[in-house]
Tab-separated table of C-alpha atoms and ligand atoms in Angstrom:
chain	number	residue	atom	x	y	z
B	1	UNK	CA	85.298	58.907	80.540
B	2	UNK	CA	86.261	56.483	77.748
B	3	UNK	CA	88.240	57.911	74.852
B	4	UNK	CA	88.928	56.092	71.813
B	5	UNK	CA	91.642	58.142	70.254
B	6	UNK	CA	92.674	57.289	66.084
B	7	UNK	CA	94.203	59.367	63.362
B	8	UNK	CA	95.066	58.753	59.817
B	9	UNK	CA	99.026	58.685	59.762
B	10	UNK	CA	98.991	54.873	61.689
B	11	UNK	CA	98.754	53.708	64.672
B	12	UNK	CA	102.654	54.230	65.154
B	13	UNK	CA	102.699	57.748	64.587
B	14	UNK	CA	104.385	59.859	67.672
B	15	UNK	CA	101.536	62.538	67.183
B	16	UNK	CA	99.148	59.545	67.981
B	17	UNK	CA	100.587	58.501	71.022
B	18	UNK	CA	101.032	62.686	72.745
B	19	UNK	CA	97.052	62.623	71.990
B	20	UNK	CA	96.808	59.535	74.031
B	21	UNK	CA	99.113	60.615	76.584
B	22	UNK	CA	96.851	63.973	77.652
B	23	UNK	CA	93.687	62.414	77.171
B	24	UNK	CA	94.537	59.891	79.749
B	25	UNK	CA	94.797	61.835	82.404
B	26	UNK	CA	90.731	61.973	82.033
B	27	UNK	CA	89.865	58.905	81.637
B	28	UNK	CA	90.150	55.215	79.870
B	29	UNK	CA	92.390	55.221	76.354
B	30	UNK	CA	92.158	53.014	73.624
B	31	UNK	CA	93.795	53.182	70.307
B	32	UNK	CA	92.111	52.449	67.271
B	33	UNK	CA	94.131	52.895	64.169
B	34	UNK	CA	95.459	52.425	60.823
B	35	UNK	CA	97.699	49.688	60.166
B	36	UNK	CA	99.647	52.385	57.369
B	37	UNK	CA	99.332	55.910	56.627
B	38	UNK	CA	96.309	56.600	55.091
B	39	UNK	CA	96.494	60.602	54.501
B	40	UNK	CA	94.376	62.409	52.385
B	41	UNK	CA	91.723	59.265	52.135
B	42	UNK	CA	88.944	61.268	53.832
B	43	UNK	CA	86.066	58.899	54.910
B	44	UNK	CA	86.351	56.220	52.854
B	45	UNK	CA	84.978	52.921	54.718
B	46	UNK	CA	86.216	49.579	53.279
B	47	UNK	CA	83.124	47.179	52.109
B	48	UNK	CA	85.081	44.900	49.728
B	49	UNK	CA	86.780	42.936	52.134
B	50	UNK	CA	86.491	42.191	55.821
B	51	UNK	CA	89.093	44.083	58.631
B	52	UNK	CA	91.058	42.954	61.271
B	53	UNK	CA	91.798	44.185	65.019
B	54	UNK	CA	95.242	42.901	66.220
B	55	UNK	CA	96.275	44.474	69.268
B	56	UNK	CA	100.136	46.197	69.254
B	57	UNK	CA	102.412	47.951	71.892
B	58	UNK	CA	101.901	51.689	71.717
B	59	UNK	CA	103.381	53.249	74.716
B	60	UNK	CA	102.262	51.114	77.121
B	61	UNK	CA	98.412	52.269	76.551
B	62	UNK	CA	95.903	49.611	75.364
B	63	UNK	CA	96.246	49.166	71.289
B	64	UNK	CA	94.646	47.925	67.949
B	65	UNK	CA	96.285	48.435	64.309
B	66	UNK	CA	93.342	47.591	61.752
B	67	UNK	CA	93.918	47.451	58.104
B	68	UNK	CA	91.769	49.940	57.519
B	69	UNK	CA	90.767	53.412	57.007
B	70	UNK	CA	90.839	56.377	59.624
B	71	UNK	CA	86.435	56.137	59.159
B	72	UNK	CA	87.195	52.338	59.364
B	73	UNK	CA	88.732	52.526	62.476
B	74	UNK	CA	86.367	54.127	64.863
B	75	UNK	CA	83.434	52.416	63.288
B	76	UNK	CA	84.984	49.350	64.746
B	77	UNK	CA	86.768	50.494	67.233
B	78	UNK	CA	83.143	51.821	68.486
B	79	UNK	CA	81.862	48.611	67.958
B	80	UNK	CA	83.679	46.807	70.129
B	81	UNK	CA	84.270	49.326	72.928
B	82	UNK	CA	80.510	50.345	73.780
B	83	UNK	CA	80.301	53.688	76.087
B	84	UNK	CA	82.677	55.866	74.393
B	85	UNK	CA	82.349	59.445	75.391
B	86	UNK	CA	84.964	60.651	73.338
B	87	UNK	CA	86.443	60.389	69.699
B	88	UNK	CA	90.115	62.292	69.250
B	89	UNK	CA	92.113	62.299	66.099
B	90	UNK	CA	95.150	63.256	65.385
B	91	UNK	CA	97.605	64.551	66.270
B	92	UNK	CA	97.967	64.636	62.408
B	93	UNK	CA	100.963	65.614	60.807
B	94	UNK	CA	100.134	67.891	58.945
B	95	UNK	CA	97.823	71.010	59.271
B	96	UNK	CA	93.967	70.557	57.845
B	97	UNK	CA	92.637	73.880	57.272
B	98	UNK	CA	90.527	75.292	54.510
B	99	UNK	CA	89.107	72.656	51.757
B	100	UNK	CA	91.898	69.903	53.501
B	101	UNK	CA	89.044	69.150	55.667
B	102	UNK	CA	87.542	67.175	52.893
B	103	UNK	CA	90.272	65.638	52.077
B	104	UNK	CA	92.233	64.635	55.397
B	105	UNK	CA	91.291	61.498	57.116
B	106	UNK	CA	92.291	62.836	60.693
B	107	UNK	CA	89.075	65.071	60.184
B	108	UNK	CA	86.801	61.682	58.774
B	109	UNK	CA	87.846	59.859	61.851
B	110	UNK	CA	85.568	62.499	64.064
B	111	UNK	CA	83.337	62.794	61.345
B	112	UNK	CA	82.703	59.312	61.737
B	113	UNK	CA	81.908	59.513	65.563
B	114	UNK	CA	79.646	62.812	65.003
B	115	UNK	CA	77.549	59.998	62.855
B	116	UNK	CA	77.679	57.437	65.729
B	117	UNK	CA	76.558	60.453	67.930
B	118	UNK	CA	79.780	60.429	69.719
B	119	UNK	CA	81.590	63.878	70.357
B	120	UNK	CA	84.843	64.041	68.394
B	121	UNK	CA	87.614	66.523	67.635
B	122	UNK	CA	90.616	66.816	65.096
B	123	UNK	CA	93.750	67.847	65.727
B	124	UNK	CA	96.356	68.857	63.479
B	125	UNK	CA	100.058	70.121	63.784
B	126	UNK	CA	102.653	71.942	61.338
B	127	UNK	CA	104.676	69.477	59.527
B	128	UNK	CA	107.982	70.025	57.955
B	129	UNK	CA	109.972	66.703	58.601
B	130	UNK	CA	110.651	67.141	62.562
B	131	UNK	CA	108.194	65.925	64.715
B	132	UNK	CA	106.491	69.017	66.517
B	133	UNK	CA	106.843	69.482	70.224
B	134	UNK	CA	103.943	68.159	71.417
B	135	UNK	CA	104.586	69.567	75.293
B	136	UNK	CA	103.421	72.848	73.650
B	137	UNK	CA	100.135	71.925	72.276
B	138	UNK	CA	99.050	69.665	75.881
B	139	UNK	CA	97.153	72.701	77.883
B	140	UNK	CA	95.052	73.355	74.694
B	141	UNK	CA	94.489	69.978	73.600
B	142	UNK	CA	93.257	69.612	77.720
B	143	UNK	CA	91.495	72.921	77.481
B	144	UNK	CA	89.691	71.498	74.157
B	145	UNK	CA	88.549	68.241	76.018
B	146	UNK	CA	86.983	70.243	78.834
B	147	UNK	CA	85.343	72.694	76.399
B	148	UNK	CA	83.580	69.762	74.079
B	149	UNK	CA	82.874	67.413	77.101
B	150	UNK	CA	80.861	70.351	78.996
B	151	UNK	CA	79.397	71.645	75.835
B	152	UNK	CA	76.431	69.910	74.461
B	153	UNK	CA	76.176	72.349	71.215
B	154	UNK	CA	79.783	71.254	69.852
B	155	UNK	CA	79.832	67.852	68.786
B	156	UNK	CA	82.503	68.178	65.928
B	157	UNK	CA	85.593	70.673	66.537
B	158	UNK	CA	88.570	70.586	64.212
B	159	UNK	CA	91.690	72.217	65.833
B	160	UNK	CA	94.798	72.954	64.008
B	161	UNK	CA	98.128	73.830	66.392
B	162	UNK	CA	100.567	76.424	64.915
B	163	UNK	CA	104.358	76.222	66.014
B	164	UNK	CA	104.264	77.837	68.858
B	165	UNK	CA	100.432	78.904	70.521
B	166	UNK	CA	99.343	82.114	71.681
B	167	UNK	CA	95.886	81.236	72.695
B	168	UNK	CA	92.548	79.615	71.443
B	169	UNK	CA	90.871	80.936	68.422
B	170	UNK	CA	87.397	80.264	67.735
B	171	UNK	CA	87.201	79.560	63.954
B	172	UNK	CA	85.394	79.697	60.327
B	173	UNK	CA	86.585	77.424	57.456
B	174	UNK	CA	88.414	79.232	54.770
B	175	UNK	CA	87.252	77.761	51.662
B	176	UNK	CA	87.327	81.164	49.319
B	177	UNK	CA	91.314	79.509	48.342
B	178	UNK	CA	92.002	75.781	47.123
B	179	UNK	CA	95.549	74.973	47.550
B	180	UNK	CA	95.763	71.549	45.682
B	181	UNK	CA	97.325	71.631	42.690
B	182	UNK	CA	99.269	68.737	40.195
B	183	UNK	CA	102.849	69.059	40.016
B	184	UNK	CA	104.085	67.378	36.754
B	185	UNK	CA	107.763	65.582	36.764
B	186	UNK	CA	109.765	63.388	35.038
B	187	UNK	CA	110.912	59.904	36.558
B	188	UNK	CA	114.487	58.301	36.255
B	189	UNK	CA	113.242	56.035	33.223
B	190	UNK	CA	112.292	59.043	31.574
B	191	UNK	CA	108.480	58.896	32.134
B	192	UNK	CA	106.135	61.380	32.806
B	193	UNK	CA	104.384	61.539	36.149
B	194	UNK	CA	102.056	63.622	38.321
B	195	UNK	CA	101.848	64.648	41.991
B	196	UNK	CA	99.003	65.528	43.718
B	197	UNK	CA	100.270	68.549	45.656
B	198	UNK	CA	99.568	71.501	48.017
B	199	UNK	CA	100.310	74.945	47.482
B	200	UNK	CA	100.857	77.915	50.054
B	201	UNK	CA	97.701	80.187	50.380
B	202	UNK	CA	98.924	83.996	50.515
B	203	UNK	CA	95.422	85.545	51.057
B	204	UNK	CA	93.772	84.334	54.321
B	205	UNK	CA	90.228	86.124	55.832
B	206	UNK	CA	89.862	87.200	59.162
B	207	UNK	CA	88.208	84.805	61.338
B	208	UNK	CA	89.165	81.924	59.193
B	209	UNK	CA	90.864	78.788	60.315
B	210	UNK	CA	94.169	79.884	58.043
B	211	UNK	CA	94.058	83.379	59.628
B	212	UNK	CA	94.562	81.952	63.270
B	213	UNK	CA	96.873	79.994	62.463
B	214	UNK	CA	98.880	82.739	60.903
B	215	UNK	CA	98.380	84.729	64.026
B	216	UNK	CA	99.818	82.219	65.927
B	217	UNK	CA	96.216	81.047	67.547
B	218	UNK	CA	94.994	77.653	67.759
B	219	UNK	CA	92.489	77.273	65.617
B	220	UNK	CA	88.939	75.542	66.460
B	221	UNK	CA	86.510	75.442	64.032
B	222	UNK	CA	83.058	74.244	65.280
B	223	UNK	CA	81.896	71.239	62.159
B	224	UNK	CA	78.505	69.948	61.332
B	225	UNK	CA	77.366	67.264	59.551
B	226	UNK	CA	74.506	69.097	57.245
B	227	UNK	CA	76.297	69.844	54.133
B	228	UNK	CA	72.667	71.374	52.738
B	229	UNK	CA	73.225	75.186	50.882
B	230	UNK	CA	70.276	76.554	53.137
B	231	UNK	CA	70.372	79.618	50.644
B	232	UNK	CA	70.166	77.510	47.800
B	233	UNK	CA	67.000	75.810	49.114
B	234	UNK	CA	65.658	78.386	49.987
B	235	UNK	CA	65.880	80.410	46.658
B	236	UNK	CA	64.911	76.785	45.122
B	237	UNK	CA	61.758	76.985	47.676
B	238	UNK	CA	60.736	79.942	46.037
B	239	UNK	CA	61.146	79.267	42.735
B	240	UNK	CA	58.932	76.243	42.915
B	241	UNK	CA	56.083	78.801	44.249
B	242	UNK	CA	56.268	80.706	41.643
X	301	MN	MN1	97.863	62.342	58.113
């Protein structure tokens, strides 16, 4: 199996290189990534300028920074490494849950490979500062591989670790909760600026990404490419017969 494995925090990120380090043991790595963080810049492709692919050290495993986006990334990266069976991203740090998804680039990275028609998953981690223990999240990240590669009806997973895992739960995406909000400050030269920040979420549904998570599950939510409101067309279909 050949696994092209990217995320959105750079291709020096420790998250990137425990990803790389379990999906080796089925099959051919390579590392795609960022050249610099690029958080939060969803699946933006860069068509300004061209990019570059300059192979780095990354834990002995074979290595490309581009300077480019996460979306950037495995576009090329699947470019020039035909026969990939397998798109992983992450480990982010950082969880994606909810309405994140839009925003996180760890999630447009296997986005990018669902549109290539390569199977793909996410996965995020709690971040507060320390680098999670990645030993903890191996058997599920190996028990996710298994479950997409056999499955031909889940092309896109996103799976968010919590601290410490009690099991695999299959997923929804909250979205009934946005937790971005703009925190105003002041900087030392007395000037008025604005950060783009999250807040916490108190009420979480059942079944919802955010829910496992607070159960201590790992969450794996099942994503598709058709954003189409199928009720909305429909009522729309109807009103245009009337
Ligand atoms: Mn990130």
């Amino acid at each position: 199996m050949n696994i092209l494995i990217s995320n959105d925090d750079g291709i020096y990120s420790p998250g990137l290189r425990a990803l790389a380090g379990v999906a080796s043991e089925f099959g051919q790595v390579r590392l795609v990534a960022p050249d610099v963080e690029q958080s939060a810049m969803s699946h933006a492709i860069t068509i300004l300028r061209p990019l570059h692919y300059s192979p780095v050290r990354v834990g002995g495993f074979e290595a490309y920074r581009v300077d480019g986006t996460p979306a950037d990334c495995v576009a090329l990266g699947a470019h020039l490494w035909g026969g990939i069976d397998l798109v992983l991203s992450g480990i982010n740090l950082g969880l994606n849950l909810g309405h994140s998804i839009w925003h996180s680039g760890t999630v447009a990275a296997a986005k990018q490979a669902a549109f290539l028609d390569i199977k793909a998953v996410a996965f995020s981690s709690p971040y507060g500062g320390e680098v999670p223990d990645y030993g903890v999240y191996a058997p599920y990240i190996r028990q996710v591989i298994r479950l997409i590669a056999e499955d031909p009806d889940l092309p896109l997973l996103n799976v968010n670790f919590p601290e410490a895992p009690n099991g695999l739960y299959w997923t929804r995406q909250s979205v009934r909760h946005y937790d971005g909000q703009v925190v105003s400050g002041t900087d030392p030269l007395g000037r008025s600026h604005y950060w783009l920040a999250v807040r916490p979420v108190e009420e979480v549904e059942e079944g919802t990404d955010r829910w496992a998570i607070e159960q201590g599950g790992v969450s794996v939510t099942p994503l598709r490419l058709d954003l189409t409101d199928e009720v909305g067309l429909r009522r729309a279909g109807i009103a245009l017969d009337k």
